[in-house]
């Protein structure tokens, strides 16, 4: 069947949305009041990401209590440092999944707004295919490279042992993560964020339950934390597949006669590759920071790792907000509804500011109680961590604007702006400033690289938002 005939038939039949044909009911992203819609789309994602933040913290809390009888010592600090050294590559693994899904999400949401069922289904099939390709890449990394990657950051002894174990498991079994990513984003792109909340929450709760069982009852240590993580991801992925097949009529998942479509893959990665690069840059930044910190004081790697765990309580809900913002903005861009585009951007900015102010207050007022959540019995974690959290927390007052701005670019198909900001912030400014401050003024000064880099990011985002408003948003018609 030719494309023209297919499109004609789908036009005659109507696009199915929320169980009804499009000529009877439009998707809620085009008609629901923006405040209610943003809450409807984002709150489930924010809740599920808060649950994920909890299991990230719980992972590290349990890992901090690990002891190693073979060396007669509490191994908690080494275990947390091991997680920190695995983190750059775990982030890279996530970057490929998230980048692909951001691209699929943008194409899907815009196609839904345009009532283009053919593009919706083609993007779905190609997105699933690309996620499978990403898994193959990290399977090979997990089989052959984990020890080399941990050792390259200065990992040795228990840190090298634990880090190698953890990284190998999360890479080899990452098919669960990639399945969860793509099928959750299909639900999210069609406005079914409640179902996404269920899958993410179930996966996270399974992780939380299995952590102490595997780590302490079965005495699997850091490997137990890794197995708990991947099992939770696999269960969430299977659940997301079921929800799409049974409860998502907007999308038809059909691989009969499937062949990768170069043009569709190009559209997906026009948005997705900048996201992959941005998050990969985060991996490079973390990797090089670990090397720098390990050379100054090995315990500071654990501090840096704990910071990333704590900041997830405030950044994960903001990312949940963005996951609601992107499909809403992309849908109304496709539907040519300019006023709704402006409104969702403004309201997302307000919510983002409130979330980050909470993070700033927590880091400034109660840094020690936050650090004691991860008490390993090593006083250096508290001594080094208190000034670190207070200094890093300052950048929260700026970060909200930059993160929401990045989601605006992605939703409108211009992920290149986000990539430019990320490259400039983390590679051009943050790392060189960290190196100069660390070498000349010692460990406490090194943390100022975060607020300094965020100021540069703020300037770039203001320029890009003005430009995208002038060239894209203001040119959109304002259909009722």
PDB file of C-alpha atoms in Angstrom, residues 344-464:
ATOM      1  CA  UNK A 344       2.492  26.458  29.333  1.00  0.00           C
ATOM      2  CA  UNK A 345       6.023  27.919  29.154  1.00  0.00           C
ATOM      3  CA  UNK A 346       5.210  30.630  31.713  1.00  0.00           C
ATOM      4  CA  UNK A 347       3.528  28.270  34.150  1.00  0.00           C
ATOM      5  CA  UNK A 348       6.358  25.753  33.863  1.00  0.00           C
ATOM      6  CA  UNK A 349       8.847  28.494  34.712  1.00  0.00           C
ATOM      7  CA  UNK A 350       6.923  29.372  37.898  1.00  0.00           C
ATOM      8  CA  UNK A 351       6.745  25.759  39.083  1.00  0.00           C
ATOM      9  CA  UNK A 352      10.427  25.217  38.240  1.00  0.00           C
ATOM     10  CA  UNK A 353      11.434  28.223  40.329  1.00  0.00           C
ATOM     11  CA  UNK A 354       9.473  26.975  43.351  1.00  0.00           C
ATOM     12  CA  UNK A 355      11.088  23.543  43.174  1.00  0.00           C
ATOM     13  CA  UNK A 356      14.601  24.926  43.011  1.00  0.00           C
ATOM     14  CA  UNK A 357      14.047  27.396  45.849  1.00  0.00           C
ATOM     15  CA  UNK A 358      13.163  24.415  48.047  1.00  0.00           C
ATOM     16  CA  UNK A 359      16.428  22.752  47.044  1.00  0.00           C
ATOM     17  CA  UNK A 360      18.425  25.897  47.779  1.00  0.00           C
ATOM     18  CA  UNK A 361      16.896  26.238  51.266  1.00  0.00           C
ATOM     19  CA  UNK A 362      17.550  22.579  52.100  1.00  0.00           C
ATOM     20  CA  UNK A 363      21.207  22.692  51.042  1.00  0.00           C
ATOM     21  CA  UNK A 364      21.869  25.947  52.894  1.00  0.00           C
ATOM     22  CA  UNK A 365      19.989  25.204  56.133  1.00  0.00           C
ATOM     23  CA  UNK A 366      20.331  21.460  56.794  1.00  0.00           C
ATOM     24  CA  UNK A 367      23.410  20.151  54.952  1.00  0.00           C
ATOM     25  CA  UNK A 368      24.642  18.020  57.855  1.00  0.00           C
ATOM     26  CA  UNK A 369      21.369  16.119  58.444  1.00  0.00           C
ATOM     27  CA  UNK A 370      21.212  15.448  54.709  1.00  0.00           C
ATOM     28  CA  UNK A 371      24.747  14.054  54.690  1.00  0.00           C
ATOM     29  CA  UNK A 372      24.124  11.885  57.752  1.00  0.00           C
ATOM     30  CA  UNK A 373      21.550   9.946  55.764  1.00  0.00           C
ATOM     31  CA  UNK A 374      24.601   8.340  54.101  1.00  0.00           C
ATOM     32  CA  UNK A 375      26.657   7.934  57.272  1.00  0.00           C
ATOM     33  CA  UNK A 376      29.447   5.437  56.629  1.00  0.00           C
ATOM     34  CA  UNK A 377      31.176   5.959  59.944  1.00  0.00           C
ATOM     35  CA  UNK A 378      33.814   8.062  58.168  1.00  0.00           C
ATOM     36  CA  UNK A 379      33.756  11.657  59.543  1.00  0.00           C
ATOM     37  CA  UNK A 380      35.364  13.020  56.373  1.00  0.00           C
ATOM     38  CA  UNK A 381      32.038  12.709  54.548  1.00  0.00           C
ATOM     39  CA  UNK A 382      30.454  15.268  56.904  1.00  0.00           C
ATOM     40  CA  UNK A 383      33.494  17.526  57.220  1.00  0.00           C
ATOM     41  CA  UNK A 384      34.039  17.771  53.465  1.00  0.00           C
ATOM     42  CA  UNK A 385      30.380  17.616  52.526  1.00  0.00           C
ATOM     43  CA  UNK A 386      28.881  20.533  54.499  1.00  0.00           C
ATOM     44  CA  UNK A 387      30.704  23.356  52.696  1.00  0.00           C
ATOM     45  CA  UNK A 388      30.281  21.517  49.401  1.00  0.00           C
ATOM     46  CA  UNK A 389      26.485  21.382  49.642  1.00  0.00           C
ATOM     47  CA  UNK A 390      26.173  25.010  50.722  1.00  0.00           C
ATOM     48  CA  UNK A 391      28.272  26.267  47.812  1.00  0.00           C
ATOM     49  CA  UNK A 392      26.723  24.005  45.159  1.00  0.00           C
ATOM     50  CA  UNK A 393      23.220  24.859  46.389  1.00  0.00           C
ATOM     51  CA  UNK A 394      23.603  28.449  45.196  1.00  0.00           C
ATOM     52  CA  UNK A 395      23.278  27.398  41.566  1.00  0.00           C
ATOM     53  CA  UNK A 396      19.748  26.093  42.222  1.00  0.00           C
ATOM     54  CA  UNK A 397      18.531  29.699  42.093  1.00  0.00           C
ATOM     55  CA  UNK A 398      19.482  29.817  38.398  1.00  0.00           C
ATOM     56  CA  UNK A 399      19.228  26.212  37.206  1.00  0.00           C
ATOM     57  CA  UNK A 400      15.410  26.116  37.000  1.00  0.00           C
ATOM     58  CA  UNK A 401      15.339  28.696  34.195  1.00  0.00           C
ATOM     59  CA  UNK A 402      18.011  26.921  32.196  1.00  0.00           C
ATOM     60  CA  UNK A 403      16.394  23.465  32.515  1.00  0.00           C
ATOM     61  CA  UNK A 404      12.911  24.606  31.506  1.00  0.00           C
ATOM     62  CA  UNK A 405      14.419  26.610  28.642  1.00  0.00           C
ATOM     63  CA  UNK A 406      16.183  23.493  27.367  1.00  0.00           C
ATOM     64  CA  UNK A 407      12.884  21.615  27.267  1.00  0.00           C
ATOM     65  CA  UNK A 408      11.307  24.411  25.248  1.00  0.00           C
ATOM     66  CA  UNK A 409      14.002  24.072  22.574  1.00  0.00           C
ATOM     67  CA  UNK A 410      13.551  20.303  22.438  1.00  0.00           C
ATOM     68  CA  UNK A 411       9.759  20.450  22.175  1.00  0.00           C
ATOM     69  CA  UNK A 412      10.041  22.864  19.234  1.00  0.00           C
ATOM     70  CA  UNK A 413      12.561  20.693  17.412  1.00  0.00           C
ATOM     71  CA  UNK A 414      15.621  22.823  18.141  1.00  0.00           C
ATOM     72  CA  UNK A 415      17.635  20.653  20.503  1.00  0.00           C
ATOM     73  CA  UNK A 416      20.826  22.203  19.117  1.00  0.00           C
ATOM     74  CA  UNK A 417      20.368  25.191  21.450  1.00  0.00           C
ATOM     75  CA  UNK A 418      20.193  22.877  24.454  1.00  0.00           C
ATOM     76  CA  UNK A 419      23.307  21.091  23.274  1.00  0.00           C
ATOM     77  CA  UNK A 420      25.225  24.353  22.911  1.00  0.00           C
ATOM     78  CA  UNK A 421      24.279  25.447  26.420  1.00  0.00           C
ATOM     79  CA  UNK A 422      25.235  22.078  27.888  1.00  0.00           C
ATOM     80  CA  UNK A 423      28.597  21.924  26.114  1.00  0.00           C
ATOM     81  CA  UNK A 424      29.457  25.473  27.147  1.00  0.00           C
ATOM     82  CA  UNK A 425      28.349  25.012  30.747  1.00  0.00           C
ATOM     83  CA  UNK A 426      29.990  21.695  31.528  1.00  0.00           C
ATOM     84  CA  UNK A 427      33.045  21.530  29.283  1.00  0.00           C
ATOM     85  CA  UNK A 428      33.943  25.134  28.467  1.00  0.00           C
ATOM     86  CA  UNK A 429      33.271  26.613  31.921  1.00  0.00           C
ATOM     87  CA  UNK A 430      32.623  24.117  34.728  1.00  0.00           C
ATOM     88  CA  UNK A 431      35.558  21.742  34.282  1.00  0.00           C
ATOM     89  CA  UNK A 432      38.260  24.363  33.578  1.00  0.00           C
ATOM     90  CA  UNK A 433      37.048  26.488  36.508  1.00  0.00           C
ATOM     91  CA  UNK A 434      37.009  23.407  38.767  1.00  0.00           C
ATOM     92  CA  UNK A 435      40.576  22.565  37.727  1.00  0.00           C
ATOM     93  CA  UNK A 436      41.888  26.093  38.325  1.00  0.00           C
ATOM     94  CA  UNK A 437      40.127  26.483  41.679  1.00  0.00           C
ATOM     95  CA  UNK A 438      41.095  23.020  42.884  1.00  0.00           C
ATOM     96  CA  UNK A 439      44.755  23.334  41.957  1.00  0.00           C
ATOM     97  CA  UNK A 440      45.164  26.852  43.328  1.00  0.00           C
ATOM     98  CA  UNK A 441      42.804  27.062  46.307  1.00  0.00           C
ATOM     99  CA  UNK A 442      42.109  23.478  47.375  1.00  0.00           C
ATOM    100  CA  UNK A 443      39.017  21.339  47.767  1.00  0.00           C
ATOM    101  CA  UNK A 444      36.459  23.779  49.267  1.00  0.00           C
ATOM    102  CA  UNK A 445      36.968  26.273  46.430  1.00  0.00           C
ATOM    103  CA  UNK A 446      36.419  23.692  43.713  1.00  0.00           C
ATOM    104  CA  UNK A 447      32.650  23.589  44.358  1.00  0.00           C
ATOM    105  CA  UNK A 448      32.240  27.203  43.183  1.00  0.00           C
ATOM    106  CA  UNK A 449      32.518  25.892  39.623  1.00  0.00           C
ATOM    107  CA  UNK A 450      28.796  25.034  39.750  1.00  0.00           C
ATOM    108  CA  UNK A 451      27.399  28.542  40.429  1.00  0.00           C
ATOM    109  CA  UNK A 452      29.927  30.110  38.038  1.00  0.00           C
ATOM    110  CA  UNK A 453      28.980  27.746  35.211  1.00  0.00           C
ATOM    111  CA  UNK A 454      25.266  28.304  35.844  1.00  0.00           C
ATOM    112  CA  UNK A 455      25.654  32.069  35.399  1.00  0.00           C
ATOM    113  CA  UNK A 456      27.059  31.492  31.923  1.00  0.00           C
ATOM    114  CA  UNK A 457      24.203  29.080  31.195  1.00  0.00           C
ATOM    115  CA  UNK A 458      21.680  31.729  32.244  1.00  0.00           C
ATOM    116  CA  UNK A 459      23.077  34.253  29.794  1.00  0.00           C
ATOM    117  CA  UNK A 460      23.000  31.805  26.888  1.00  0.00           C
ATOM    118  CA  UNK A 461      19.466  30.664  27.676  1.00  0.00           C
ATOM    119  CA  UNK A 462      18.131  34.217  27.731  1.00  0.00           C
ATOM    120  CA  UNK A 463      19.625  34.839  24.280  1.00  0.00           C
ATOM    121  CA  UNK A 464      18.273  31.573  22.842  1.00  0.00           C
TER     122      UNK A 464
END
